[in-house]
PDB file of C-alpha atoms in Angstrom:
ATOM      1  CA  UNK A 199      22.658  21.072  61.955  1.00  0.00           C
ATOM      2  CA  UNK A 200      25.483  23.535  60.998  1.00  0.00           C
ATOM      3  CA  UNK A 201      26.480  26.135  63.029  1.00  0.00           C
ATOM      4  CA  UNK A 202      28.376  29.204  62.883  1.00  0.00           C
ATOM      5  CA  UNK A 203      29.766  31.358  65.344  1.00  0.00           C
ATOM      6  CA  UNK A 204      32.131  34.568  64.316  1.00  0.00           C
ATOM      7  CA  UNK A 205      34.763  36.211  66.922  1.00  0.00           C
ATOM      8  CA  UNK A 206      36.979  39.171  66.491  1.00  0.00           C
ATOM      9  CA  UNK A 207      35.170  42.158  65.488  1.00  0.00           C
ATOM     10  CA  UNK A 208      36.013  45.551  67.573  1.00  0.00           C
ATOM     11  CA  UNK A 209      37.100  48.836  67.232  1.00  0.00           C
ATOM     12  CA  UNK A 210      40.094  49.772  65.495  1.00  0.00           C
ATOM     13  CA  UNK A 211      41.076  52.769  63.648  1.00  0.00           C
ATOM     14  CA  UNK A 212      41.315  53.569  59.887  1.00  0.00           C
ATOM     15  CA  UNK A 213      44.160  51.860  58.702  1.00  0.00           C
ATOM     16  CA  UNK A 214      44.586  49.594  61.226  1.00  0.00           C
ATOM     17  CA  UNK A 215      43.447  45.189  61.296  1.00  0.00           C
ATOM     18  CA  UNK A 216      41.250  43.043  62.267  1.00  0.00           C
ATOM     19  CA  UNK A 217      40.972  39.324  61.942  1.00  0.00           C
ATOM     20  CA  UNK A 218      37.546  37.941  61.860  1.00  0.00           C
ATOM     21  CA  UNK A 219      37.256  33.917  62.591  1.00  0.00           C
ATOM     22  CA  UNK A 220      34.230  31.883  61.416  1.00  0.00           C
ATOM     23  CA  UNK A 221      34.010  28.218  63.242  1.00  0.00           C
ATOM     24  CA  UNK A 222      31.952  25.734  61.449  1.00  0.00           C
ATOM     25  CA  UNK A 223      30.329  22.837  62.953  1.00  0.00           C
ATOM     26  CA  UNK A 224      28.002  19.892  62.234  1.00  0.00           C
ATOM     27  CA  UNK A 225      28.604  18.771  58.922  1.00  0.00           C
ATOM     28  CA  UNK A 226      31.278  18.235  56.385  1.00  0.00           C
ATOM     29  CA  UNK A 227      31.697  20.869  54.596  1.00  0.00           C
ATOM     30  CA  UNK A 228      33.809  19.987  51.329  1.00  0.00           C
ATOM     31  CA  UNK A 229      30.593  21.103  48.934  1.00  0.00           C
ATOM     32  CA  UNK A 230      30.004  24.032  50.466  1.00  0.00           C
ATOM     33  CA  UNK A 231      31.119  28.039  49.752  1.00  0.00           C
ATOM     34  CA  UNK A 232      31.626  30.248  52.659  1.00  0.00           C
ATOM     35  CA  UNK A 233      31.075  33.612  52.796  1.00  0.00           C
ATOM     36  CA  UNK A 234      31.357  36.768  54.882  1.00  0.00           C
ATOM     37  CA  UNK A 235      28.692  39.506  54.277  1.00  0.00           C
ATOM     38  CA  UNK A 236      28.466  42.615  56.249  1.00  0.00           C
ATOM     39  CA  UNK A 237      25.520  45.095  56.651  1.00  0.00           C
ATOM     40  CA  UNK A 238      26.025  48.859  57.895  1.00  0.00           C
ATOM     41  CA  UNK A 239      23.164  50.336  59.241  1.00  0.00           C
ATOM     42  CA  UNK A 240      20.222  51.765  57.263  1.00  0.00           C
ATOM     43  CA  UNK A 241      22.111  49.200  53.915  1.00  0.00           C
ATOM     44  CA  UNK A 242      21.309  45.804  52.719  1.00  0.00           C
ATOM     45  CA  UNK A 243      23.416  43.242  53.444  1.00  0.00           C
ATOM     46  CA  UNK A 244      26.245  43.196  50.870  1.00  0.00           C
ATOM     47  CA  UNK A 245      28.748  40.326  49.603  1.00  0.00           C
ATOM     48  CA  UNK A 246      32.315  40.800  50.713  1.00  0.00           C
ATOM     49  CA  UNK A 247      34.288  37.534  50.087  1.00  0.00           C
ATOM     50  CA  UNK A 248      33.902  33.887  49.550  1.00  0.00           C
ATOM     51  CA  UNK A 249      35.323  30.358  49.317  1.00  0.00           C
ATOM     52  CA  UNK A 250      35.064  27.278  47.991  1.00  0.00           C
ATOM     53  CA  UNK A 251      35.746  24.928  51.315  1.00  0.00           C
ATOM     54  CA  UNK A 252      37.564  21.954  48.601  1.00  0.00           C
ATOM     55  CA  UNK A 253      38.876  24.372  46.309  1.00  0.00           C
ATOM     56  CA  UNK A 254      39.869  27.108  48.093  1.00  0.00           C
ATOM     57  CA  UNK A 255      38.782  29.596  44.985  1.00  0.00           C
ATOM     58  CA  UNK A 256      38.123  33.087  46.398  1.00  0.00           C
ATOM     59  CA  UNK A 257      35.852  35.848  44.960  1.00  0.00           C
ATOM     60  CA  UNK A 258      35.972  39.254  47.165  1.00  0.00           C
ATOM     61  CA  UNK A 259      33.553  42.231  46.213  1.00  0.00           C
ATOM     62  CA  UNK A 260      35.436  44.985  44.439  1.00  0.00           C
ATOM     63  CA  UNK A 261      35.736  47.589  47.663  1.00  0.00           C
ATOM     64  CA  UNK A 262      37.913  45.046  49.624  1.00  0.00           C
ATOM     65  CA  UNK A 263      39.707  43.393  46.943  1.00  0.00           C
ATOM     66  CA  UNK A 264      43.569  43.770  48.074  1.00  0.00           C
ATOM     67  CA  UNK A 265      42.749  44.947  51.724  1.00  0.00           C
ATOM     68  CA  UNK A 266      40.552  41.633  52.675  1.00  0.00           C
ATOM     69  CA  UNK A 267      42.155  38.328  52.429  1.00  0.00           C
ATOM     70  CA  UNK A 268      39.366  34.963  53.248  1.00  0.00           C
ATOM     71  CA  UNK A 269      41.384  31.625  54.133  1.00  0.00           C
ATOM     72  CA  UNK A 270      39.971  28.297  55.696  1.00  0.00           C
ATOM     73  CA  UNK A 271      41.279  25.771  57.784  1.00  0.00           C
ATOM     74  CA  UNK A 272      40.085  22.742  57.003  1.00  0.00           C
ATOM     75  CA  UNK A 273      41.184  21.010  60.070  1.00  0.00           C
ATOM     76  CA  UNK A 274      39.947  23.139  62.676  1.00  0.00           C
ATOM     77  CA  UNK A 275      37.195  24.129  60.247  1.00  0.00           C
ATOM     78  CA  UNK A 276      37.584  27.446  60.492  1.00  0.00           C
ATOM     79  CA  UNK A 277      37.182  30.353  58.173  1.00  0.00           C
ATOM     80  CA  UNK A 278      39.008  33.590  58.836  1.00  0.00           C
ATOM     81  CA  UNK A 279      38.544  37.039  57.112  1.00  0.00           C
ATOM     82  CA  UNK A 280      42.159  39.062  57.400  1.00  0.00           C
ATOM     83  CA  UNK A 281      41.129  42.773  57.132  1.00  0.00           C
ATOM     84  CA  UNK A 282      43.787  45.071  56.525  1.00  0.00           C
ATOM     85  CA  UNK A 283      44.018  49.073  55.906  1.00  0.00           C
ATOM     86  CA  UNK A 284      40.539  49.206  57.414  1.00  0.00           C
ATOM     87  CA  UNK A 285      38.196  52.077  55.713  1.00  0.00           C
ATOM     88  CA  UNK A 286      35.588  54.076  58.157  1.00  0.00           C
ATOM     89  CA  UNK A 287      33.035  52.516  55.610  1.00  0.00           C
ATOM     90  CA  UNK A 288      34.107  49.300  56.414  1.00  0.00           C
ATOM     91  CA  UNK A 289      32.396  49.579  59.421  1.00  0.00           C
ATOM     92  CA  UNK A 290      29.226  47.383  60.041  1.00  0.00           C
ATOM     93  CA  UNK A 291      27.958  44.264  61.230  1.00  0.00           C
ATOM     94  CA  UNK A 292      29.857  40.804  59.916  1.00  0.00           C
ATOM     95  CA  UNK A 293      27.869  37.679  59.171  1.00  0.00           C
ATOM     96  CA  UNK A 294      29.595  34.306  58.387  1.00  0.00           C
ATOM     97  CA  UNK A 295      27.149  32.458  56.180  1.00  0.00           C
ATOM     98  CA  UNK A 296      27.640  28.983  54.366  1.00  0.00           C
ATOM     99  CA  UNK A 297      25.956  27.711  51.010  1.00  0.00           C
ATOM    100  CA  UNK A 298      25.551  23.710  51.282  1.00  0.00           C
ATOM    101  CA  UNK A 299      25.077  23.255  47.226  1.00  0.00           C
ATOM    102  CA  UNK A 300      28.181  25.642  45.899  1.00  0.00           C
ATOM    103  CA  UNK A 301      29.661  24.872  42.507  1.00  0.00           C
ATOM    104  CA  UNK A 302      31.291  28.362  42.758  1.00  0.00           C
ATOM    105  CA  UNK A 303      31.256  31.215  44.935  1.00  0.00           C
ATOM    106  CA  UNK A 304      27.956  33.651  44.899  1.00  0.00           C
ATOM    107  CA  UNK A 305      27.402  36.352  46.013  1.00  0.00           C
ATOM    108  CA  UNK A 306      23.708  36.429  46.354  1.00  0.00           C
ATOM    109  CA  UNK A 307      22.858  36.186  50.424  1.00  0.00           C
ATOM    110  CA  UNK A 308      19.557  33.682  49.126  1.00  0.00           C
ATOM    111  CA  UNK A 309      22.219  31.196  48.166  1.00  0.00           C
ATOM    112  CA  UNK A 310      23.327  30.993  51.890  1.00  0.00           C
ATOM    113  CA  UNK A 311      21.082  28.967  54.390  1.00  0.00           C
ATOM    114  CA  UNK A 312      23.546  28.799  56.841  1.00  0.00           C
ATOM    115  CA  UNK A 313      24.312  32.103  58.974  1.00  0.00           C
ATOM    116  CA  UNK A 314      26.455  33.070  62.153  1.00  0.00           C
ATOM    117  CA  UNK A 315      25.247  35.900  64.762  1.00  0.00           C
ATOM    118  CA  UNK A 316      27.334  38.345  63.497  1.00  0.00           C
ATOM    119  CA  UNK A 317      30.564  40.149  64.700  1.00  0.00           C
ATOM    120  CA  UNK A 318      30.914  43.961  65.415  1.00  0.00           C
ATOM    121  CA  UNK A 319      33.234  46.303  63.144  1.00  0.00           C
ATOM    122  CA  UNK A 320      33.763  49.904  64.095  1.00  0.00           C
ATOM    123  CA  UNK A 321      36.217  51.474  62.455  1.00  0.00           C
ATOM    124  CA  UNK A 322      37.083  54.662  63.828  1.00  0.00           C
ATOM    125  CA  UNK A 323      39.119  58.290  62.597  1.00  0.00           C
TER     126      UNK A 323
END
């Protein structure tokens, strides 16, 4: 059984950092894609980045791209979301999800049958 469990969300102001960590346990997890998805309240859950585990290939929705960097650790099997020059609308709830069958990145949330509890973002003015 996989399981994920994110740390680091919290408040920070606009502009500031945050680095989220995703730790991975139970399998092996060289087929899978990784993703972080995030849901405000009152929106869908939305795609923000992924990566291939073997690969390392990255895909980041369009809002993030140059502010959000995604990295793994294969060792410690850890996953990590770098957030940098943090928006108020980045604020929202951050899932760590992982997709057992991934030839490539998606960013469709069905893909994903693997999720965390979610981390905490509040970014603040």
């Amino acid at each position: 059984q996989v399981q994920l469990v994110e740390s680091g969300g919290g408040l920070v102001q606009a502009g500031g950092s945050l680095r989220l960590s995703c730790a991975a346990s139970g399998r092996t997890f060289n087929t899978y894609a990784m993703g972080w998805f995030r849901q405000a309240p009152g929106k869908e859950r939305e795609f923000v980045a992924g990566i291939r585990w073997n690969f390392g290939t990255t895909l980041y929705t369009d809002s993030v791209k140059g502010r959000f960097t995604i990295s793994r650790d294969s060792a410690k099997k850890m996953v990590y979301l770098q957030m940098n020059s943090l928006k108020l609308e980045d604020t929202a709830v951050y899932y760590c999800a992982a997709d057992p069958q991934a030839f490539r990145v998606t960013t469709s949330d069905v893909a994903y049958d693997y999720w965390g509890q979610g981390t905490q973002v509040t970014v603040s003015s």
